[in-house]
Coordinates of C-alpha atoms and ligand atoms in Angstrom, one line a residue:
X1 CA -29.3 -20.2 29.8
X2 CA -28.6 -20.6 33.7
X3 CA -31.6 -21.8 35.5
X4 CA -33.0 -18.5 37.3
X5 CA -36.2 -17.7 39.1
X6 CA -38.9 -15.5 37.5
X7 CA -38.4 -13.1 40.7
X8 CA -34.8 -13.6 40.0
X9 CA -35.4 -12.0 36.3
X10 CA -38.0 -9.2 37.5
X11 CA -35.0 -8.3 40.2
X12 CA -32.2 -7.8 37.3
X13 CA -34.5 -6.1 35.1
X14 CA -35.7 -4.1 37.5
X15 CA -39.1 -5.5 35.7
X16 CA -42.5 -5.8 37.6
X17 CA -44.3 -9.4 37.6
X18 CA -47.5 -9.8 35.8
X19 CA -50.0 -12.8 35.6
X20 CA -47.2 -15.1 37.6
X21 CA -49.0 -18.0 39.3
X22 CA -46.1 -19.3 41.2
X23 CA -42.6 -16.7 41.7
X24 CA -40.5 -19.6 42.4
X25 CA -41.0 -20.5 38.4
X26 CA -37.9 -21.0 36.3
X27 CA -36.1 -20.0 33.3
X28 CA -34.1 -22.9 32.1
X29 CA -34.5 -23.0 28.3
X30 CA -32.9 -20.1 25.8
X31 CA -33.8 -16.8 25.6
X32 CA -36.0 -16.4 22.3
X33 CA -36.9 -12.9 20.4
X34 CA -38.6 -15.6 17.5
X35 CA -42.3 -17.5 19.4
X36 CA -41.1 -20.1 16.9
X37 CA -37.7 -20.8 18.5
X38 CA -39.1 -21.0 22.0
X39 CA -37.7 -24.1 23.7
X40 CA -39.4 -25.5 26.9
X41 CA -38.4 -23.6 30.1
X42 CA -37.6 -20.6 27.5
X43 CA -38.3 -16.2 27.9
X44 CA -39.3 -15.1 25.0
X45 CA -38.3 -11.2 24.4
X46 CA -41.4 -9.6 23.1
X47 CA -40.3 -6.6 20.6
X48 CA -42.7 -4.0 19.0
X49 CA -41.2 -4.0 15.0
X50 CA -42.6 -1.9 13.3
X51 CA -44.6 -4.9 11.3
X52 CA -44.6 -7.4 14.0
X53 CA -45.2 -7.0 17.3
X54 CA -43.7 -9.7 19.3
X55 CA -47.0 -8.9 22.2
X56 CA -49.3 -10.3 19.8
X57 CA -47.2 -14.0 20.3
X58 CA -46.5 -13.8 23.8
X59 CA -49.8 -16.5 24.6
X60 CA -48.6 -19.1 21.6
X61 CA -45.0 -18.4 23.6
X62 CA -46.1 -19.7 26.2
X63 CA -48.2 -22.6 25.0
X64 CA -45.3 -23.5 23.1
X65 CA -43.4 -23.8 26.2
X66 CA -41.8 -20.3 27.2
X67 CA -41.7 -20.0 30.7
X68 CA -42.4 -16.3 30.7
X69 CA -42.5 -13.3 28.4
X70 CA -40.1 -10.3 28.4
X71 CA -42.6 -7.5 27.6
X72 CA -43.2 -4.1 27.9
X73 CA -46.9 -4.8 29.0
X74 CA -49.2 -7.2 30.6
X75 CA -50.3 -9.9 27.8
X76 CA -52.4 -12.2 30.0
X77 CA -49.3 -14.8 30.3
X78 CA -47.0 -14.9 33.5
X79 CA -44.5 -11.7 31.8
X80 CA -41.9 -9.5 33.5
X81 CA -42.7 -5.9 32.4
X82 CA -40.3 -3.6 31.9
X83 CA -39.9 -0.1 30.1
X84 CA -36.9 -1.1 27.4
X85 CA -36.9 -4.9 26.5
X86 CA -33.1 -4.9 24.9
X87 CA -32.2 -2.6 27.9
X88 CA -33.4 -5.3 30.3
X89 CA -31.9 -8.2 28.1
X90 CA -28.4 -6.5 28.4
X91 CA -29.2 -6.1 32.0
X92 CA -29.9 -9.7 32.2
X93 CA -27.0 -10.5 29.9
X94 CA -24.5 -9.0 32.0
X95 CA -25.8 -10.2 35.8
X96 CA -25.2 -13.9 33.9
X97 CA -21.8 -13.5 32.4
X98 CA -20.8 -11.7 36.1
X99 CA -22.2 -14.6 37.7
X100 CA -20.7 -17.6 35.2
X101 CA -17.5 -15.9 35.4
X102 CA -16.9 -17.2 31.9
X103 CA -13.6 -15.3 30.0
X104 CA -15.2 -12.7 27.3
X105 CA -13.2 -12.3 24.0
X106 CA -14.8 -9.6 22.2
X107 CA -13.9 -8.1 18.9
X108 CA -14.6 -6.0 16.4
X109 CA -13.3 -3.7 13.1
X110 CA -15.0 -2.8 10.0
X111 CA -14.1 -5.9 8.1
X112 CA -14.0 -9.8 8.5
X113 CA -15.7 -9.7 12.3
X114 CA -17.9 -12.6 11.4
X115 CA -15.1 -14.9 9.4
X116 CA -12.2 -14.1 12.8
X117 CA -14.8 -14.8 15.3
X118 CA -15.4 -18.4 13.5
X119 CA -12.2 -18.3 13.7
X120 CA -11.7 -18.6 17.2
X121 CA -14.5 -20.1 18.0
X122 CA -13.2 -23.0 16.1
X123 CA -9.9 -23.0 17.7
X124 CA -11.5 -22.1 21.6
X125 CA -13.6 -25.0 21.1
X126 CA -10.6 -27.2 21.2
X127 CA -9.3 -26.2 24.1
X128 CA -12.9 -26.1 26.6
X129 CA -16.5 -25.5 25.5
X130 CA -17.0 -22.3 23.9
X131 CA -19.9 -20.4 23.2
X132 CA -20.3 -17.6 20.0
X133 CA -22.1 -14.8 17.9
X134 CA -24.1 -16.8 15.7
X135 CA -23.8 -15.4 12.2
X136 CA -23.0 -11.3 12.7
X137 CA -25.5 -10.9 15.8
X138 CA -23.3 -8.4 16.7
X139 CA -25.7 -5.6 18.0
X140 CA -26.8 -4.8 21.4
X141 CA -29.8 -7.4 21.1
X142 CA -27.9 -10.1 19.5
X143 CA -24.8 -9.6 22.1
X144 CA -26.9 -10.4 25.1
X145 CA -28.5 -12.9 23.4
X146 CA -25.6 -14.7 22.3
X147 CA -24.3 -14.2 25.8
X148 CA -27.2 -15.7 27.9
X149 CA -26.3 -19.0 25.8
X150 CA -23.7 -19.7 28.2
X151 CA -24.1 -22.3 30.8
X152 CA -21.5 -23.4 33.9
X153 CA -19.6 -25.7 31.2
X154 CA -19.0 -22.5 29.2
X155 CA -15.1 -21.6 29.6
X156 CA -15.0 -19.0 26.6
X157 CA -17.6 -16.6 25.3
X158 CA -16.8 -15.5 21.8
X159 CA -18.4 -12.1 20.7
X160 CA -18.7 -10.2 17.6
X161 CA -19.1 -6.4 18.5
X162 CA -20.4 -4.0 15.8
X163 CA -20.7 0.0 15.9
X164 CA -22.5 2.2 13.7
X165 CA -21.2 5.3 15.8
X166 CA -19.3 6.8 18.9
X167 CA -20.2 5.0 21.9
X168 CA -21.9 1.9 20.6
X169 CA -18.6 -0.8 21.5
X170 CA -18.9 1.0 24.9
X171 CA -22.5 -0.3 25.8
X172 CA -21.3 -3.2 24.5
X173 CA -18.4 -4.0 26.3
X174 CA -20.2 -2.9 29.9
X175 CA -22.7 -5.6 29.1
X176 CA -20.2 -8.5 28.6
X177 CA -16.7 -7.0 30.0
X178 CA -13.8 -8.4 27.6
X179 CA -10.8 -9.8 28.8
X180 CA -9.0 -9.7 25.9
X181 CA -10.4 -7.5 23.1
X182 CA -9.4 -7.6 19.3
X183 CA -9.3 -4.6 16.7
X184 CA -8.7 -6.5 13.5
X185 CA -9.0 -2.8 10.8
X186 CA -10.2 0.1 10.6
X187 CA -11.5 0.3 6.9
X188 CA -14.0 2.2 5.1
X189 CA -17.6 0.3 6.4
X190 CA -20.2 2.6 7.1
X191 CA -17.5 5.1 6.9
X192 CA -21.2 7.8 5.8
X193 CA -22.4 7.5 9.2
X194 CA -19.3 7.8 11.0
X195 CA -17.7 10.8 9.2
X196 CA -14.1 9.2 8.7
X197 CA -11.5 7.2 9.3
X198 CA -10.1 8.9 12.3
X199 CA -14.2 8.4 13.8
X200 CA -14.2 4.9 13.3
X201 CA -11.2 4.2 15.0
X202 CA -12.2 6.4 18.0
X203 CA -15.3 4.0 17.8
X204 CA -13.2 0.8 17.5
X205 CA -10.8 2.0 20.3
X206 CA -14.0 1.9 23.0
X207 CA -13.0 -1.7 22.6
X208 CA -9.4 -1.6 24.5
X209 CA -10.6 1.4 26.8
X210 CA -13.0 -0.9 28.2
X211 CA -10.2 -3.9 28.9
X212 CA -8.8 -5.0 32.5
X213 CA -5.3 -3.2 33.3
X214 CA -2.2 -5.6 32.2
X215 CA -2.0 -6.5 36.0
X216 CA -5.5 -7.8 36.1
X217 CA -5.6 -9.5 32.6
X218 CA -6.4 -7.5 30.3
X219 CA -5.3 -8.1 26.7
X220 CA -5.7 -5.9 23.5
X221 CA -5.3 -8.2 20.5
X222 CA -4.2 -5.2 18.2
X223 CA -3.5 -5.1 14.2
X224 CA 0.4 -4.4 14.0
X225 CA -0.2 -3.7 10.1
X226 CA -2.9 -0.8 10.4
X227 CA -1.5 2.0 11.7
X228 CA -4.8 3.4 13.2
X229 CA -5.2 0.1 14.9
X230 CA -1.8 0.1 16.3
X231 CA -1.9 3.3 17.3
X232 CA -4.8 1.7 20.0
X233 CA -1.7 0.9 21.9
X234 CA -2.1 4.0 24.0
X235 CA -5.5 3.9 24.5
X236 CA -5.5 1.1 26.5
X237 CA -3.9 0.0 30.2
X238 CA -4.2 -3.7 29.2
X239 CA -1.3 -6.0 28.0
X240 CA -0.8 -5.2 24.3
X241 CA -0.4 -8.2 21.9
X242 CA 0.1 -7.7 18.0
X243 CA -0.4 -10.0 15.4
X244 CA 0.0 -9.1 11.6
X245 CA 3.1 -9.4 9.1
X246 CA 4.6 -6.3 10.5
X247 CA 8.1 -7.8 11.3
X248 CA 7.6 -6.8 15.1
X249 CA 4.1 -8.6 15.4
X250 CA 4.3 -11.2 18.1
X251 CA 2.0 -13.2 16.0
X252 CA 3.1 -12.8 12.6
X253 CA 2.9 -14.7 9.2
X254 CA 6.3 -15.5 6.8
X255 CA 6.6 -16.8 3.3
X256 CA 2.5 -16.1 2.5
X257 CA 0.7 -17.5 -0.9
X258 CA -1.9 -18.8 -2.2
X259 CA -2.1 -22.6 -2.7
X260 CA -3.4 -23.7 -6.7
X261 CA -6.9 -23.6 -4.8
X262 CA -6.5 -20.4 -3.9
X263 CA -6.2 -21.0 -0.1
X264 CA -3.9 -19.3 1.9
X265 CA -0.7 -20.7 3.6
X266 CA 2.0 -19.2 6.0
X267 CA 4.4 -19.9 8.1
X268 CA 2.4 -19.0 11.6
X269 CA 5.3 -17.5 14.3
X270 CA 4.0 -17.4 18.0
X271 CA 5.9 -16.6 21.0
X272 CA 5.9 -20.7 21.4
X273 CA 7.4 -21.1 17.9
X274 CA 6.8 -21.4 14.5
X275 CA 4.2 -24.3 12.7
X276 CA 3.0 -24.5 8.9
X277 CA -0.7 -23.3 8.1
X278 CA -2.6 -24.1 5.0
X279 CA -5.9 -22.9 5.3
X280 CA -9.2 -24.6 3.9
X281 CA -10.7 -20.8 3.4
X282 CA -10.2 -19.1 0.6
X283 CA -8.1 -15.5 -0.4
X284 CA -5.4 -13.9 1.1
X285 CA -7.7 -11.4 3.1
X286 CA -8.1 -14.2 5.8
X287 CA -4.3 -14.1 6.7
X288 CA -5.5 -11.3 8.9
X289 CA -8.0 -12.8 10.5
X290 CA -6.0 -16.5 11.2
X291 CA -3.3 -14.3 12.9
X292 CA -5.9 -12.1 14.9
X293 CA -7.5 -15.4 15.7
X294 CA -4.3 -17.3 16.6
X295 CA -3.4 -14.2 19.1
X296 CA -6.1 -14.9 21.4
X297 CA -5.4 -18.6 21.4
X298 CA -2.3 -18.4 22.1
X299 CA -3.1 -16.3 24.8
X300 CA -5.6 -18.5 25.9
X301 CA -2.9 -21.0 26.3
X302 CA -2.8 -23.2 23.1
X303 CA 1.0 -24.0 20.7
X304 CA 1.7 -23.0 17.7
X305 CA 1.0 -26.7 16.5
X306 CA -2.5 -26.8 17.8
X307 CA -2.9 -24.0 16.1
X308 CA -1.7 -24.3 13.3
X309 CA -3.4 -27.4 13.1
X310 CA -6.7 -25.9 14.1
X311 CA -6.5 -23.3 11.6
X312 CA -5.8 -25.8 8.4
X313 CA -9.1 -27.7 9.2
X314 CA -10.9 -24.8 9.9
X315 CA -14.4 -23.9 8.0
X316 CA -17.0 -21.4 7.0
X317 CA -19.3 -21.5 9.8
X318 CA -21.5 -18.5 8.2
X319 CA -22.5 -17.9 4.6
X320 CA -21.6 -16.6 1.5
X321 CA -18.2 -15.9 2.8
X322 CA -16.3 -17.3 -0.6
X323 CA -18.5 -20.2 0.0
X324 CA -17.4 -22.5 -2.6
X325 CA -19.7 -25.4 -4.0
X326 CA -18.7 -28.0 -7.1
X327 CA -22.3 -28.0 -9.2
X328 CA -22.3 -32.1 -10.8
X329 CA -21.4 -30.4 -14.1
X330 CA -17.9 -29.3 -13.0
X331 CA -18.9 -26.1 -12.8
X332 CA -17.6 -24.3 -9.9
X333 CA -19.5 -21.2 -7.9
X334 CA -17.7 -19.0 -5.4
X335 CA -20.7 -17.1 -3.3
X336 CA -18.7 -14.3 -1.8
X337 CA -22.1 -12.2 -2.1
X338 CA -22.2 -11.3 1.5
X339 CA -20.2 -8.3 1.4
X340 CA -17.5 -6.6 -0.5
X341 CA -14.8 -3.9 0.1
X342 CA -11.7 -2.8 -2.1
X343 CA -9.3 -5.2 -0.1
X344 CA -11.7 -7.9 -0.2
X345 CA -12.3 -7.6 -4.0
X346 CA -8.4 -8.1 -5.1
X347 CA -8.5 -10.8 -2.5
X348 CA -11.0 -12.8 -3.8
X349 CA -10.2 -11.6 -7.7
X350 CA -6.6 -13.6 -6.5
X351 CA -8.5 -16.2 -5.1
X352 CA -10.0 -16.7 -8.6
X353 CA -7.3 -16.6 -10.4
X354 CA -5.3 -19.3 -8.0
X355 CA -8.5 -21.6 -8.4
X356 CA -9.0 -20.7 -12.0
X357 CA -5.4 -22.1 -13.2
X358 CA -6.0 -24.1 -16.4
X359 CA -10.1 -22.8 -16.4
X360 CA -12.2 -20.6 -17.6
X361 CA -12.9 -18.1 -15.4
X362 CA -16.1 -15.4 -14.3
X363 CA -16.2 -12.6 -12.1
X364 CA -19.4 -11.5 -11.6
X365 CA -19.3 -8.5 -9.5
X366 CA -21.7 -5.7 -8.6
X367 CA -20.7 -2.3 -6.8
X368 CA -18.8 -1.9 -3.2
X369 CA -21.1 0.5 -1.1
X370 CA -20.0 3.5 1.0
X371 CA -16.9 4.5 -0.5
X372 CA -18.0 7.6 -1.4
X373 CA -15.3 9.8 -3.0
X374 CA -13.0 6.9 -4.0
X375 CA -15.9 5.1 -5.5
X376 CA -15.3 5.3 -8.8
X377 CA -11.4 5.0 -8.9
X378 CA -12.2 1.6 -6.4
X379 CA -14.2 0.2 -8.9
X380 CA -12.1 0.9 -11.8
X381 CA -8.6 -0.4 -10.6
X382 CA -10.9 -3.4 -9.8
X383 CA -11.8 -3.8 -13.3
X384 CA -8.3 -3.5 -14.2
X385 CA -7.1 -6.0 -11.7
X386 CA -9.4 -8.3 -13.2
X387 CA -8.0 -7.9 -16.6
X388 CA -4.6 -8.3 -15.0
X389 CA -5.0 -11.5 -13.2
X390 CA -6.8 -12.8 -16.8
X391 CA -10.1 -13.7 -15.3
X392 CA -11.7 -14.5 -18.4
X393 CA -14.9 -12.9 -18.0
X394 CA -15.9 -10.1 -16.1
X395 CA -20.2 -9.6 -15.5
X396 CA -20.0 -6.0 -13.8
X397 CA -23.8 -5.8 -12.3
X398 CA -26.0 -2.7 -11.4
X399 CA -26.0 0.5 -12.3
X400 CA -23.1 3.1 -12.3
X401 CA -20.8 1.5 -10.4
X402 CA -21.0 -1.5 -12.5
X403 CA -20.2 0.6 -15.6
X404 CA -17.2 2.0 -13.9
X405 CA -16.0 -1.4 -13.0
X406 CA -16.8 -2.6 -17.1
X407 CA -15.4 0.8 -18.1
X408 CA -12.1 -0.3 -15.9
X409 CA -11.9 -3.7 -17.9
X410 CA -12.4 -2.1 -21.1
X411 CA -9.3 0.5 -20.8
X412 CA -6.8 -1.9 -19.1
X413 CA -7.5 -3.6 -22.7
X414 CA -10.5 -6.4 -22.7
X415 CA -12.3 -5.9 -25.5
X416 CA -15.4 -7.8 -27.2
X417 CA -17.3 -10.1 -25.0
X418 CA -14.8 -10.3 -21.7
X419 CA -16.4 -7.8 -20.2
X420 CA -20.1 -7.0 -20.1
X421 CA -22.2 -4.8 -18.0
X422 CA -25.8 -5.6 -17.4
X423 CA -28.6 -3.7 -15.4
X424 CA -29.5 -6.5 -13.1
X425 CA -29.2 -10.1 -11.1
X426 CA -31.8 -11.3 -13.4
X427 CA -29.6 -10.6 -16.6
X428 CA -26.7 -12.2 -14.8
X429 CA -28.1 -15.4 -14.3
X430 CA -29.6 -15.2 -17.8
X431 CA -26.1 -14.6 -19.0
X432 CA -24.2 -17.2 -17.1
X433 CA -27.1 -20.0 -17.8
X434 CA -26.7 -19.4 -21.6
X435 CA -22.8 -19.3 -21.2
X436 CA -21.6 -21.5 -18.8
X437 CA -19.5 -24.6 -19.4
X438 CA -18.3 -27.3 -17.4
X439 CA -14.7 -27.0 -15.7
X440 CA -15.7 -23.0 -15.7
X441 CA -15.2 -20.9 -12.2
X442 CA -17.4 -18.1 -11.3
X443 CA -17.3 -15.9 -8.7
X444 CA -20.0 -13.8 -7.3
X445 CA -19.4 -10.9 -4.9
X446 CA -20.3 -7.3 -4.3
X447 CA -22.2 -5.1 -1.4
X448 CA -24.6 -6.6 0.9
X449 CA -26.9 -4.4 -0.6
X450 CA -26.5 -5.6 -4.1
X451 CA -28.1 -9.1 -3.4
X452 CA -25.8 -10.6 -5.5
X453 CA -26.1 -14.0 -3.5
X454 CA -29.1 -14.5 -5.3
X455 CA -27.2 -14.6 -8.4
X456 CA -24.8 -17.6 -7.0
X457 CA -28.2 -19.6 -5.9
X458 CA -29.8 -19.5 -9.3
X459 CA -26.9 -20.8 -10.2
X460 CA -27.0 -23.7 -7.8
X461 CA -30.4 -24.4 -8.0
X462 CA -31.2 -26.5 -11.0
X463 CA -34.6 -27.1 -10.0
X464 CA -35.7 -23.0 -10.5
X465 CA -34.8 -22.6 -14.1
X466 CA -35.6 -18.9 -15.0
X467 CA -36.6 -17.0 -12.1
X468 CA -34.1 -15.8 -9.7
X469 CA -35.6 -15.9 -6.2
X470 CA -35.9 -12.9 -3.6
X471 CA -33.6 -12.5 -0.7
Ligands
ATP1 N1 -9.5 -9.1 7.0 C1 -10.3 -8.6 6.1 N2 -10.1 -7.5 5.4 C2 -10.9 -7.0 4.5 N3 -12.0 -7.6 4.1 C3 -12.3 -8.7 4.7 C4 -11.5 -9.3 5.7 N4 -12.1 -10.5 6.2 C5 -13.3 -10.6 5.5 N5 -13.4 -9.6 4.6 C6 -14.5 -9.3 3.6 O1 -15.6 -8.7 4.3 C7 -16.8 -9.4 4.0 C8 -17.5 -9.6 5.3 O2 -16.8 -10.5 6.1 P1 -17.3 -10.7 7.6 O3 -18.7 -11.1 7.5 O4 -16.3 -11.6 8.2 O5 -17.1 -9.2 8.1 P2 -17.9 -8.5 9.3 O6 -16.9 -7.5 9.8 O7 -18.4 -9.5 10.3 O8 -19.1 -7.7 8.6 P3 -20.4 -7.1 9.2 O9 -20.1 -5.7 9.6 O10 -21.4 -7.2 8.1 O11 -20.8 -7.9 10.4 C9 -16.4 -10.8 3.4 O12 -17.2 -11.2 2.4 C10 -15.0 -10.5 2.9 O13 -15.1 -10.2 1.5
MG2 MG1 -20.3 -9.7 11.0

């Protein structure tokens, strides 16, 4: 974080100073919510969980080297007190992103937030140091915390904005005001809470109400191929900037396929011109997110050969995202545990089946939450799709969603042991240990919820034979 004075802190926050020898004592290290992370120089954000209560390590903090605690009482350590600790962090968030000056890129949609803002992060960083979301810290404490990472080098702030409801991307986007916001989809995620489609999308659209008119820079990165993100278009006074395969995208993708590995490659068109992409990540579903992410670099003033480039080398900078790993036996796992949605399934299903060419393959898949009435006709054209693309063997895990993705399988015509559905993780890994032979490719995805990444470590982890470990 930018060096500033405790009395600097108490006057953003609006906090009152407790226990502070000396007011002319700085922050200079990172802003911490974990006493274990606290650097030297650090503030360490004390928050009552309902387990933990960050209070109770505000003193080993500061032995550790915080310079101050963020607190919503005195705890006998020089601490700002204020009545809301995220309410002040945001406070404190936006005062340093006003005063840096940096350019915001915020985005967000119901699907792929995470692998897009890697993305761009790793095509930004190219260009002039860039700071992002670690992981999905997308909330209102992990957005000003992410934010307060940026120093006077930082040219680019990258950040993931997620809503659960109405209103949430607007307190967002007043703590860190975008210049150019993305809308990559407005799917089916949390789609219970929201009430529908048509509410998620007034949700998403806070994200190009809250941009700069066109005449003072304002950009809305908008998905030309969803038609309830297009339709954003007149929400918004900011520049509007499509990407997609829609013919009229101004960042668009020709002549898309999957490689043998089942990577993607396109011909990527930008306003500049045209380059060739072949992407190190895997399944068609990140098409989408290399064309939202190479709209705001182009914007941001790279070619289409940097990045094009940029793209092909790009990596998985957070996990179990169709993380693949090669096990010494030849056995290949595909960990695409951390979430799953219809489009995402036949997307990494293909992805399989690409990689799978001459192999045996293994999808091991468990339910996708939160579709509620198309739940069971989701997870049965799944199980057909499987049969379809000849993935040799399906494991459908769980409960009754599983047995509507076997039952899929079983009427699109595999029969005897290609598909199987068992009751848990546990059984899968029992399964797959027994059956498993080298050259074989298995993939393991479903919810977040499911757990299922604990399914592709088992597998990975020849030293734990038998148990599979908690998450
Ligand atoms: N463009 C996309 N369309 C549909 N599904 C996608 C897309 N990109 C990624 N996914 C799928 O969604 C899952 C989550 O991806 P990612 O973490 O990038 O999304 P997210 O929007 O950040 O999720 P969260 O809401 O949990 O933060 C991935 O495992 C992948 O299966
Ligand atoms: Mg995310």
């Amino acid at each position: 974080m930018i060096a500033l004075s405790l009395a600097e802190i108490a006057g953003i926050t609006g906090g009152q100073s407790h226990d502070i020898p000396d007011s002319g004592l700085k922050v200079t290290g990172p802003v911490v919510i974990d006493s274990r992370e606290v650097r030297p120089g650090s503030l360490f954000a004390a928050f009552a969980g309902e387990r933990v209560d960050g209070h109770d390590y505000a003193e080993q903090a500061v032995a550790s080297g915080a310079a101050a605690v963020l607190a919503t009482r005195p705890v006998g350590v020089p601490a700002i007190v204020v009545d809301n600790v995220t309410e002040a962090l945001g406070a404190l968030a936006r005062a340093v992103v006003e005063r840096l000056g940096t350019k915001v890129v915020a985005l967000t949609g119901s699907a792929g937030k995470t692998s897009t803002k890697d993305l761009i992060a790793q095509l930004l960083e190219r260009k002039a140091p860039t700071v992002w979301t670690p992981g999905s810290l997308n909330n209102e404490i992990g957005l000003p915390l992410t934010a307060l990472r940026a120093t006077e080098e930082t040219e680019h702030l990258v950040l993931e904005m997620g809503a659960r409801g109405i209103g949430h991307i607007r307190y967002l986007t007043e703590l860190t005001p975008p210049h150019i916001g993305l809308v990559l989809n407005v799917g089916t995620a949390h789609i219970g809470e929201f009430g529908g489609r048509e509410q998620i999308a007034e949700a998403k659209g806070e994200m190009v109400e809250a941009l700069p008119a066109a005449d003072a820079g304002g950009v809305a990165v908008l998905n030309a191929d969803d038609q309830l993100v297009r339709a954003m278009a007149s929400r918004t006074k900011a520049r509007v900037l499509l990407f997609g395969e829609a013919a009229d995208a101004d960042v668009r993708a020709e002549n898309v396929r999957l490689t043998g590995n089942g990577q993607p490659a396109f011909s990527l068109h930008t306003p500049t011109g045209c380059s060739d992409v072949t992407m190190r990540l895997y399944g068609e579903h990140h098409v989408s997110n290399a064309l939202a992410a190479a709209a705001v670099a182009h914007e941001l003033g790279m070619s289409v050969d940097e990045i094009a480039t940029a793209l092909s080398e790009a990596g998985t900078l957070s996990r179990w995202r169709m993380e693949v790993t090669e096990r010494p036996d030849g056995v290949t796992v595909v960990n695409d545990a951390y979430n799953a949605n219809p489009e995402s399934m036949r997307a990494a299903l293909r992805a399989l089946a690409a990689m799978g060419t001459g192999r045996r393959t293994w999808a091991v898949l468990g339910q996708m939450a939160e579709l509620g009435d198309d739940s069971l006709a989701e997870h049965d054209a799944v199980g057909r799709l499987a049969v379809r693309l000849n993935v040799s063997k399906l494991v459908a895990v769980g409960g009754r969603e599983a047995a509507w993705l076997q039952l899929g399988a079983y009427n699109e015509g595999s029969w005897g042991e290609e598909s199987v559905h068992v009751s848990d993780a546990q059984a899968a890994v029992d399964l797959l240990r027994s059956e498993l032979r080298p050259g074989d490719v298995v993939l393991v995805k479903a919810s977040r919820s499911v757990g299922l990444e604990r399914v592709a470590q088992a597998l990975l982890d020849h030293r734990a034979e038998g148990e599979v470990t908690g998450r």
